[in-house]
Short mmCIF file of C-alpha atoms in Angstrom, two decimals:
data_model
loop_
_atom_site.label_atom_id
_atom_site.label_comp_id
_atom_site.label_asym_id
_atom_site.label_seq_id
_atom_site.Cartn_x
_atom_site.Cartn_y
_atom_site.Cartn_z
CA MET A 1 50.40 -26.23 114.97
CA SER A 2 50.16 -22.86 113.37
CA ARG A 3 53.58 -23.20 111.79
CA ARG A 4 52.65 -26.51 110.22
CA PHE A 5 49.42 -25.08 108.93
CA PHE A 6 51.12 -22.20 107.23
CA ARG A 7 53.66 -24.57 105.70
CA LEU A 8 50.94 -26.71 104.15
CA LEU A 9 49.17 -23.62 102.93
CA PHE A 10 52.35 -22.37 101.28
CA LEU A 11 53.01 -25.70 99.61
CA SER A 12 49.49 -25.99 98.27
CA THR A 13 49.66 -22.46 96.91
CA ALA A 14 52.97 -23.19 95.22
CA VAL A 15 51.63 -26.40 93.68
CA PHE A 16 48.57 -24.54 92.39
CA CYS A 17 50.67 -21.82 90.80
CA LEU A 18 52.97 -24.40 89.18
CA LEU A 19 50.06 -26.27 87.69
CA SER A 20 48.53 -23.05 86.34
CA MET A 21 51.76 -22.01 84.64
CA THR A 22 52.18 -25.47 83.10
CA SER A 23 48.71 -25.37 81.49
CA CYS A 24 49.30 -21.86 80.17
CA TRP A 25 52.58 -22.73 78.44
CA THR A 26 51.00 -25.87 77.09
CA SER A 27 48.25 -23.82 75.42
CA ILE A 28 50.81 -21.40 74.01
CA TRP A 29 53.10 -24.00 72.46
CA THR A 30 50.36 -26.32 71.36
CA VAL A 31 49.54 -25.88 67.59
CA ALA A 32 45.89 -26.25 66.57
CA PRO A 33 45.27 -29.01 64.06
CA THR A 34 44.69 -27.92 60.40
CA THR A 35 41.79 -29.11 58.13
CA GLU A 36 42.33 -29.52 54.37
CA TYR A 37 39.85 -27.44 52.15
CA VAL A 38 37.63 -29.54 50.00
CA ALA A 39 35.92 -27.86 47.01
CA PRO A 40 32.16 -28.36 46.77
CA VAL A 41 30.82 -30.71 44.14
CA LYS A 42 29.80 -28.88 40.94
CA THR A 43 26.31 -29.48 39.58
CA VAL A 44 26.06 -29.69 35.77
CA TYR A 45 22.76 -28.61 34.18
CA THR A 46 21.89 -29.91 30.70
CA THR A 47 19.38 -28.07 28.46
CA GLN A 48 17.93 -29.74 25.40
CA VAL A 49 16.96 -27.40 22.52
CA THR A 50 14.58 -28.68 19.84
CA THR A 51 14.51 -26.87 16.51
CA PRO A 52 11.12 -27.12 14.75
CA THR A 53 11.04 -28.30 11.19
CA PRO A 54 10.46 -25.36 8.81
CA LYS A 55 7.05 -25.21 7.17
CA VAL A 56 6.87 -25.97 3.49
CA VAL A 57 6.01 -22.81 1.55
CA THR A 58 4.30 -22.47 -1.79
CA THR A 59 5.57 -20.26 -4.58
CA THR A 60 3.34 -18.69 -7.22
CA THR A 61 4.95 -17.13 -10.29
CA VAL A 62 3.00 -14.78 -12.53
CA THR A 63 4.56 -13.21 -15.62
CA VAL A 64 2.85 -10.24 -17.25
CA THR A 65 3.70 -8.02 -20.20
CA SER A 66 3.66 -4.23 -20.18
CA PHE A 67 2.10 -2.16 -22.96
CA ASN A 68 1.40 1.23 -21.37
CA ASN A 69 2.48 3.37 -18.43
CA ASP A 70 0.19 6.42 -18.54
CA TRP A 71 -0.87 8.31 -15.41
CA SER A 72 -4.54 7.74 -16.16
CA PHE A 73 -4.11 4.04 -15.34
CA TYR A 74 -3.01 4.74 -11.74
CA LEU A 75 -6.38 6.06 -10.50
CA ASP A 76 -9.28 3.94 -11.71
CA LEU A 77 -12.39 6.14 -11.84
CA GLN A 78 -14.62 3.07 -11.69
CA ALA A 79 -13.15 2.28 -8.27
CA VAL A 80 -13.65 5.93 -7.27
CA ALA A 81 -17.36 5.64 -8.11
CA ALA A 82 -17.61 2.35 -6.19
CA ALA A 83 -15.94 3.91 -3.14
CA PHE A 84 -18.42 6.79 -3.22
CA ALA A 85 -21.32 4.33 -3.32
CA GLU A 86 -19.92 2.42 -0.34
CA ALA A 87 -19.21 5.39 1.98
CA ASN A 88 -21.61 6.47 4.70
CA SER A 89 -20.39 10.08 4.53
CA VAL A 90 -18.24 12.25 2.28
CA GLN A 91 -15.51 12.22 4.92
CA GLU A 92 -15.50 8.43 4.82
CA PHE A 93 -15.36 8.60 1.01
CA GLU A 94 -12.12 10.58 1.27
CA ARG A 95 -10.81 8.07 3.77
CA ILE A 96 -11.56 5.11 1.47
CA LEU A 97 -9.80 6.84 -1.43
CA ASN A 98 -6.58 7.09 0.60
CA SER A 99 -6.88 3.76 2.41
CA SER A 100 -3.93 1.39 2.07
CA ARG A 101 -6.38 -1.50 2.45
CA TYR A 102 -8.16 -0.94 -0.87
CA MET A 103 -5.35 0.87 -2.75
CA ILE A 104 -7.77 2.77 -4.99
CA ASN A 105 -5.29 5.64 -5.35
CA ASN A 106 -1.86 4.91 -6.82
CA LEU A 107 -0.98 8.36 -8.22
CA ASP A 108 2.46 9.88 -7.80
CA LEU A 109 2.29 13.05 -9.88
CA ASN A 110 5.15 14.88 -8.18
CA ARG A 111 7.40 11.78 -8.53
CA ASP A 112 8.64 11.88 -4.93
CA GLY A 113 8.28 8.12 -4.49
CA TRP A 114 5.10 8.35 -2.38
CA VAL A 115 1.43 8.11 -3.29
CA ASP A 116 -0.24 11.54 -3.35
CA TYR A 117 -2.97 12.24 -0.80
CA LEU A 118 -6.37 12.98 -2.35
CA ARG A 119 -8.64 15.50 -0.65
CA VAL A 120 -12.35 16.05 -1.40
CA ILE A 121 -14.14 19.42 -1.51
CA GLU A 122 -17.94 19.36 -1.79
CA THR A 123 -20.21 22.07 -3.20
CA ARG A 124 -23.95 21.89 -3.84
CA GLN A 125 -26.70 23.62 -5.76
CA GLY A 126 -30.17 22.40 -4.88
CA TYR A 127 -30.29 18.65 -5.50
CA LYS A 128 -26.92 18.62 -7.29
CA HIS A 129 -23.67 17.93 -5.45
CA ALA A 130 -20.18 18.31 -6.94
CA PHE A 131 -17.16 16.69 -5.26
CA LEU A 132 -13.81 18.01 -6.45
CA ILE A 133 -10.96 15.51 -5.92
CA GLN A 134 -7.51 17.13 -5.67
CA ALA A 135 -4.02 15.70 -5.19
CA CYS A 136 -1.85 17.32 -2.49
CA LEU A 137 1.57 17.58 -4.12
CA ALA A 138 3.47 20.16 -2.04
CA PRO A 139 2.75 22.93 0.48
CA ALA A 140 0.13 25.20 -1.15
CA MET A 141 0.29 23.09 -4.35
CA PHE A 142 -2.75 21.12 -5.55
CA GLN A 143 -3.86 19.49 -8.78
CA ASP A 144 -7.41 18.65 -9.83
CA VAL A 145 -7.75 14.92 -10.54
CA ALA A 146 -11.47 14.29 -11.08
CA THR A 147 -14.92 15.63 -10.23
CA LEU A 148 -17.75 13.44 -8.97
CA VAL A 149 -21.23 14.78 -9.69
CA ALA A 150 -24.22 13.39 -7.75
CA GLU A 151 -27.82 14.41 -8.34
CA TRP A 152 -30.10 13.37 -5.51
CA TYR A 153 -33.85 12.87 -5.75
CA ALA A 154 -36.30 11.04 -3.53
CA ASP A 155 -36.51 8.10 -5.94
CA ARG A 156 -33.05 7.94 -7.49
CA LEU A 157 -29.38 8.92 -7.13
CA TYR A 158 -27.52 9.82 -10.32
CA VAL A 159 -23.70 9.73 -10.16
CA GLU A 160 -20.95 10.47 -12.68
CA VAL A 161 -17.18 10.68 -12.28
CA ILE A 162 -15.50 13.05 -14.75
CA GLY A 163 -11.74 12.82 -15.13
CA ASP A 164 -9.68 16.00 -15.32
CA ARG A 165 -8.55 16.66 -18.90
CA TYR A 166 -4.91 17.11 -17.86
CA LEU A 167 -4.83 13.49 -16.59
CA TYR A 168 -7.61 11.70 -18.51
CA GLY A 169 -8.09 13.61 -21.74
CA TYR A 170 -11.24 15.03 -23.29
CA ASN A 171 -14.61 13.97 -21.81
CA TYR A 172 -13.65 10.83 -19.93
CA VAL A 173 -16.84 10.08 -17.95
CA VAL A 174 -17.65 7.03 -15.81
CA ARG A 175 -21.26 6.39 -14.82
CA PRO A 176 -21.77 3.60 -12.22
CA VAL A 177 -24.71 1.22 -12.36
CA PHE A 178 -26.02 0.68 -8.83
CA VAL A 179 -27.34 -2.68 -7.66
CA LYS A 180 -28.84 -1.34 -4.42
CA ARG A 181 -29.27 2.03 -2.74
CA PRO A 182 -25.98 3.58 -1.51
CA PRO A 183 -25.90 4.87 2.10
CA LEU A 184 -25.31 8.48 0.97
CA TRP A 185 -28.73 8.46 -0.67
CA ASN A 186 -30.33 9.03 2.73
CA VAL A 187 -27.61 11.38 3.99
CA PHE A 188 -28.15 13.93 1.23
CA GLY A 189 -31.83 14.26 2.16
CA ARG A 190 -31.25 15.38 5.75
CA PRO A 191 -32.37 18.96 6.47
CA ASN A 192 -29.23 19.80 8.45
CA TYR A 193 -26.81 18.39 5.90
CA ASN A 194 -23.58 20.42 5.53
CA PRO A 195 -21.16 20.01 2.60
CA TRP A 196 -17.74 18.54 3.40
CA ALA A 197 -14.56 20.49 2.68
CA SER A 198 -11.37 18.59 3.50
CA PRO A 199 -9.10 20.49 5.94
CA TYR A 200 -6.04 18.43 5.00
CA TYR A 201 -3.12 19.43 2.82
CA TYR A 202 0.48 18.41 2.09
CA GLY A 203 2.33 17.93 5.38
CA SER A 204 -0.89 17.91 7.42
CA PHE A 205 -2.54 14.54 6.89
CA PRO A 206 -5.07 12.70 9.09
CA SER A 207 -3.72 10.73 12.03
CA TYR A 208 -4.95 7.44 10.56
CA TYR A 209 -3.24 8.02 7.20
CA THR A 210 0.01 6.23 6.37
CA GLN A 211 1.50 7.40 3.09
CA PRO A 212 2.35 4.31 1.00
CA LYS A 213 4.72 3.88 -1.90
CA PRO A 214 3.27 3.39 -5.39
CA MET A 215 2.80 -0.11 -6.78
CA TYR A 216 3.48 -1.51 -10.20
CA LEU A 217 0.53 -1.22 -12.54
CA ASN A 218 -0.31 -4.93 -12.70
CA HIS A 219 -0.41 -5.14 -8.88
CA TYR A 220 -2.57 -2.03 -8.68
CA GLN A 221 -5.03 -3.39 -11.24
CA ALA A 222 -5.26 -6.64 -9.26
CA TYR A 223 -6.20 -4.70 -6.11
CA VAL A 224 -8.79 -2.64 -7.98
CA ASN A 225 -10.33 -5.69 -9.67
CA THR A 226 -10.61 -7.43 -6.29
CA TYR A 227 -12.28 -4.38 -4.78
CA MET A 228 -14.77 -4.09 -7.63
CA THR A 229 -15.55 -7.81 -7.49
CA ASN A 230 -16.35 -7.68 -3.77
CA HIS A 231 -18.35 -4.47 -4.06
CA HIS A 232 -22.03 -4.68 -3.15
CA TYR A 233 -23.43 -1.43 -4.51
CA CYS A 234 -22.39 -1.29 -8.15
CA HIS A 235 -21.19 -4.02 -10.49
CA SER A 236 -20.53 -2.19 -13.76
CA CYS A 237 -20.06 1.27 -15.27
CA ASP A 238 -21.13 3.04 -18.45
CA TYR A 239 -19.02 5.48 -20.45
CA PRO A 240 -21.16 8.33 -21.85
CA GLN A 241 -19.70 10.62 -24.50
CA GLN A 242 -20.02 13.71 -22.31
CA PRO A 243 -21.29 14.72 -18.85
CA TYR A 244 -25.05 15.00 -18.53
CA TRP A 245 -24.67 18.30 -16.58
CA SER A 246 -22.02 20.76 -17.75
CA GLY A 247 -22.77 23.22 -14.93
CA TYR A 248 -20.49 21.36 -12.52
CA THR A 249 -17.51 23.40 -13.74
CA ALA A 250 -19.11 26.66 -12.61
CA LEU A 251 -20.09 25.09 -9.29
CA THR A 252 -16.51 23.98 -8.49
CA GLN A 253 -14.73 26.96 -10.07
CA PRO A 254 -13.91 28.71 -6.73
CA HIS A 255 -11.97 25.63 -5.60
CA HIS A 256 -10.18 24.70 -8.86
CA ARG A 257 -6.40 24.21 -8.55
CA ASN A 258 -4.18 23.29 -11.51
CA ASP A 259 -0.82 24.23 -10.00
CA TYR A 260 1.02 21.18 -11.33
CA ALA A 261 -0.50 21.53 -14.82
CA ASN A 262 0.61 25.16 -14.96
CA GLN A 263 4.18 24.21 -14.05
CA HIS A 264 4.28 21.23 -16.47
CA PRO A 265 2.11 22.18 -19.47
CA ASN A 266 3.78 19.61 -21.75
CA ASP A 267 2.89 16.66 -19.51
CA GLY A 268 -0.85 16.75 -20.23
CA PHE A 269 -2.79 13.75 -21.50
CA ASP A 270 -3.00 15.01 -25.08
CA GLN A 271 0.77 15.52 -25.29
CA ARG A 272 1.60 12.21 -23.61
CA VAL A 273 -0.74 10.05 -25.68
CA THR A 274 -0.07 11.80 -29.00
CA HIS A 275 3.67 11.46 -28.51
CA GLN A 276 3.39 7.81 -27.49
CA LEU A 277 0.85 6.42 -29.94
CA ASN A 278 1.13 8.89 -32.85
CA ALA A 279 4.85 9.52 -33.18
CA ASN A 280 4.54 10.24 -36.92
CA GLY A 281 1.88 12.91 -36.33
CA SER A 282 -0.98 10.93 -37.89
CA GLY A 283 -4.00 9.23 -36.43
CA VAL A 284 -6.65 10.39 -34.00
CA THR A 285 -5.49 13.41 -32.02
CA VAL A 286 -8.52 13.69 -29.70
CA ARG A 287 -8.93 10.75 -27.33
CA ASN A 288 -9.45 10.16 -23.65
CA ALA A 289 -8.31 7.63 -21.08
CA GLY A 290 -11.15 5.25 -21.97
CA GLN A 291 -10.04 5.06 -25.61
CA LEU A 292 -6.44 4.66 -24.52
CA ARG A 293 -7.41 1.79 -22.26
CA ALA A 294 -9.35 0.11 -25.09
CA GLU A 295 -6.33 0.46 -27.41
CA THR A 296 -4.07 -0.99 -24.74
CA GLN A 297 -6.37 -3.98 -24.24
CA ARG A 298 -6.49 -4.60 -27.99
CA GLN A 299 -2.70 -4.52 -28.12
CA ALA A 300 -2.50 -7.03 -25.28
CA LYS A 301 -5.07 -9.31 -26.89
CA SER A 302 -3.37 -9.11 -30.29
CA SER A 303 0.03 -9.89 -28.79
CA SER A 304 -1.39 -12.83 -26.84
CA THR A 305 -3.02 -14.21 -30.02
CA ASN A 306 0.21 -13.89 -31.99
CA GLN A 307 2.20 -15.66 -29.30
CA SER A 308 -0.34 -18.51 -29.16
CA SER A 309 -0.38 -18.96 -32.93
CA THR A 310 3.42 -18.96 -33.07
CA ALA A 311 3.60 -21.61 -30.35
CA THR A 312 1.14 -23.93 -32.10
CA ASN A 313 2.91 -23.85 -35.46
CA ARG A 314 6.07 -25.85 -34.90
CA SER A 315 6.50 -27.90 -38.04
CA GLY A 316 8.18 -27.31 -41.42
CA ALA A 317 8.67 -23.99 -43.19
CA THR A 318 5.50 -22.47 -41.72
CA THR A 319 7.06 -22.47 -38.28
CA ARG A 320 10.33 -20.98 -39.53
CA GLN A 321 8.51 -18.22 -41.40
CA ALA A 322 6.37 -17.40 -38.37
CA GLU A 323 9.45 -17.21 -36.15
CA THR A 324 11.19 -14.96 -38.69
CA ARG A 325 8.23 -12.56 -38.82
CA ALA A 326 8.01 -12.54 -35.01
CA THR A 327 11.74 -11.74 -34.78
CA GLN A 328 11.44 -8.88 -37.25
CA THR A 329 8.42 -7.33 -35.53
CA THR A 330 9.68 -7.75 -31.94
CA GLN A 331 13.28 -6.59 -32.15
CA ARG A 332 12.76 -4.55 -29.02
CA ARG A 333 12.29 -6.52 -25.83
CA GLU A 334 8.95 -6.35 -24.08
CA PRO A 335 9.23 -5.53 -20.37
CA SER A 336 7.98 -8.19 -18.00
CA THR A 337 7.38 -8.66 -14.29
CA THR A 338 7.70 -11.84 -12.21
CA VAL A 339 6.01 -12.06 -8.79
CA ASN A 340 7.03 -14.72 -6.22
CA THR A 341 4.89 -15.02 -3.07
CA ARG A 342 5.96 -17.01 0.01
CA VAL A 343 4.06 -17.56 3.28
CA ASN A 344 6.14 -18.65 6.30
CA LYS A 345 5.02 -20.47 9.44
CA SER A 346 3.99 -17.30 11.32
CA GLY A 347 1.69 -16.23 8.51
CA THR A 348 3.94 -13.44 7.21
CA THR A 349 3.75 -13.02 3.45
CA ARG A 350 6.95 -12.19 1.60
CA THR A 351 6.68 -11.06 -2.00
CA THR A 352 9.60 -10.72 -4.41
CA ILE A 353 8.94 -8.64 -7.54
CA ARG A 354 11.45 -8.87 -10.38
CA THR A 355 10.98 -6.49 -13.32
CA THR A 356 12.89 -6.48 -16.60
CA ASP A 357 12.72 -3.36 -18.76
CA THR A 358 13.09 -2.97 -22.53
CA GLU A 359 16.88 -2.80 -22.27
CA GLY A 360 17.21 -6.01 -20.30
CA ARG A 361 17.88 -4.37 -16.94
CA THR A 362 16.43 -6.21 -13.95
CA THR A 363 15.04 -4.60 -10.80
CA THR A 364 14.23 -6.68 -7.72
CA ILE A 365 11.89 -5.47 -4.97
CA LYS A 366 11.07 -7.34 -1.76
CA ARG A 367 7.97 -6.76 0.31
CA GLU A 368 6.81 -8.21 3.60
CA SER A 369 3.34 -8.00 5.10
CA ALA A 370 2.30 -9.17 8.57
CA PRO A 371 -0.71 -11.46 9.04
CA ARG A 372 -4.02 -9.70 9.46
CA THR A 373 -5.31 -9.54 13.05
CA SER A 374 -8.49 -7.55 12.42
CA ASN A 375 -10.76 -6.35 9.64
CA THR A 376 -8.60 -3.29 9.20
CA SER A 377 -5.31 -4.34 7.69
CA THR A 378 -2.34 -2.30 6.70
CA ARG A 379 -0.02 -2.74 3.84
CA THR A 380 3.67 -2.19 4.37
CA SER A 381 5.59 -1.11 1.30
CA ASP A 382 8.56 0.79 2.64
CA THR A 383 11.01 -0.93 0.34
CA SER A 384 9.06 -0.65 -2.91
CA THR A 385 9.79 1.85 -5.63
CA ARG A 386 8.26 2.57 -8.97
CA THR A 387 10.66 2.70 -11.90
CA GLY A 388 9.51 4.78 -14.84
CA GLY A 389 8.87 2.72 -17.94
CA THR A 390 8.66 -0.64 -16.14
CA SER A 391 5.13 -0.59 -14.82
CA THR A 392 2.97 -3.30 -16.28
CA ARG A 393 -0.69 -3.97 -16.96
CA THR A 394 -2.06 -7.42 -16.47
CA SER A 395 -3.51 -8.95 -19.63
CA GLY A 396 -6.07 -11.66 -19.32
CA THR A 397 -5.51 -12.35 -15.58
CA SER A 398 -8.69 -10.72 -14.34
CA THR A 399 -12.14 -10.14 -15.74
CA ARG A 400 -14.57 -7.44 -14.76
CA ARG A 401 -18.29 -8.10 -15.05
CA ARG A 402 -20.17 -5.61 -17.17
#
């Protein structure tokens, strides 16, 4: 019994071991099935871009003729008087003079391609105030430009702007006519009023000041005429023969600076105008900027009349004779300026200025100004330059009420 039991046990053990070995070798020699790699499906995204149709722009072309290019035309003393009447303080008056929004100042005496900063120094004697306006030309170098004299009383404010003789000639005086009381009328009467002396100089300008480049004369006159038209305190100016109070020179004497005039004595108004208008040495030798401006306007009016009469006579020998006389009298070309203004869709204004001088040479300047976002606007003129001899004065394009 026991022997049989052990025999069965041995056989069952052997069978179990045989089956285990068979399954092991089967797993070793059996190769796992392979699966072919299938790339994922690509998704294609399509974007549609729509280009807006450009806005139609308008082009305005203005052609003007140049007759004069004197320094006295680049700082209009009428606009200086209007700025003084508009300011609430003398410090604000200095700020308006140098503001790129109004462009009252367009002087470039040192010819460095940038408009000179004008500082104001105030002195007083009783009811009389004298405001000396000086151009900052270089470190420790200043030049007197004009003196504004204001006499304050309880019932009236008397103002005169006297141009410096080096720039404006002999006794060039502008007297504004006020429509209503300027704000400074009440400021001068305060018991604690202190005169203003500008702390600024060349290389140390106010933080708000951006030094612009000078404009052509016709553009500058357009800015000044617009400013005078929109002014609410004075609408016209008188031109007396001489200042009503000669004591202003003694009052401002401690602050006088004529550094540029001392270095360039031959560039004064008398030398410039005499050389330009009296080349043969004859004629009036004593004149001021007001007389020069009147002569320039007469020249512009006379030229415009001649051109109109020549254009209307186009028949027979009369026309040929008129054209012959015009050719003989205008052998030298008259410089001209063409202004093209474009406004794009974003509101940016692009201006192209093309100037032709007396020798036929053409200069093109491009300017771009961003749309105004507030009352205080800035004028960008980084690419503009002023070429000597090509500045122009607009004739007949703007009228000033007297």
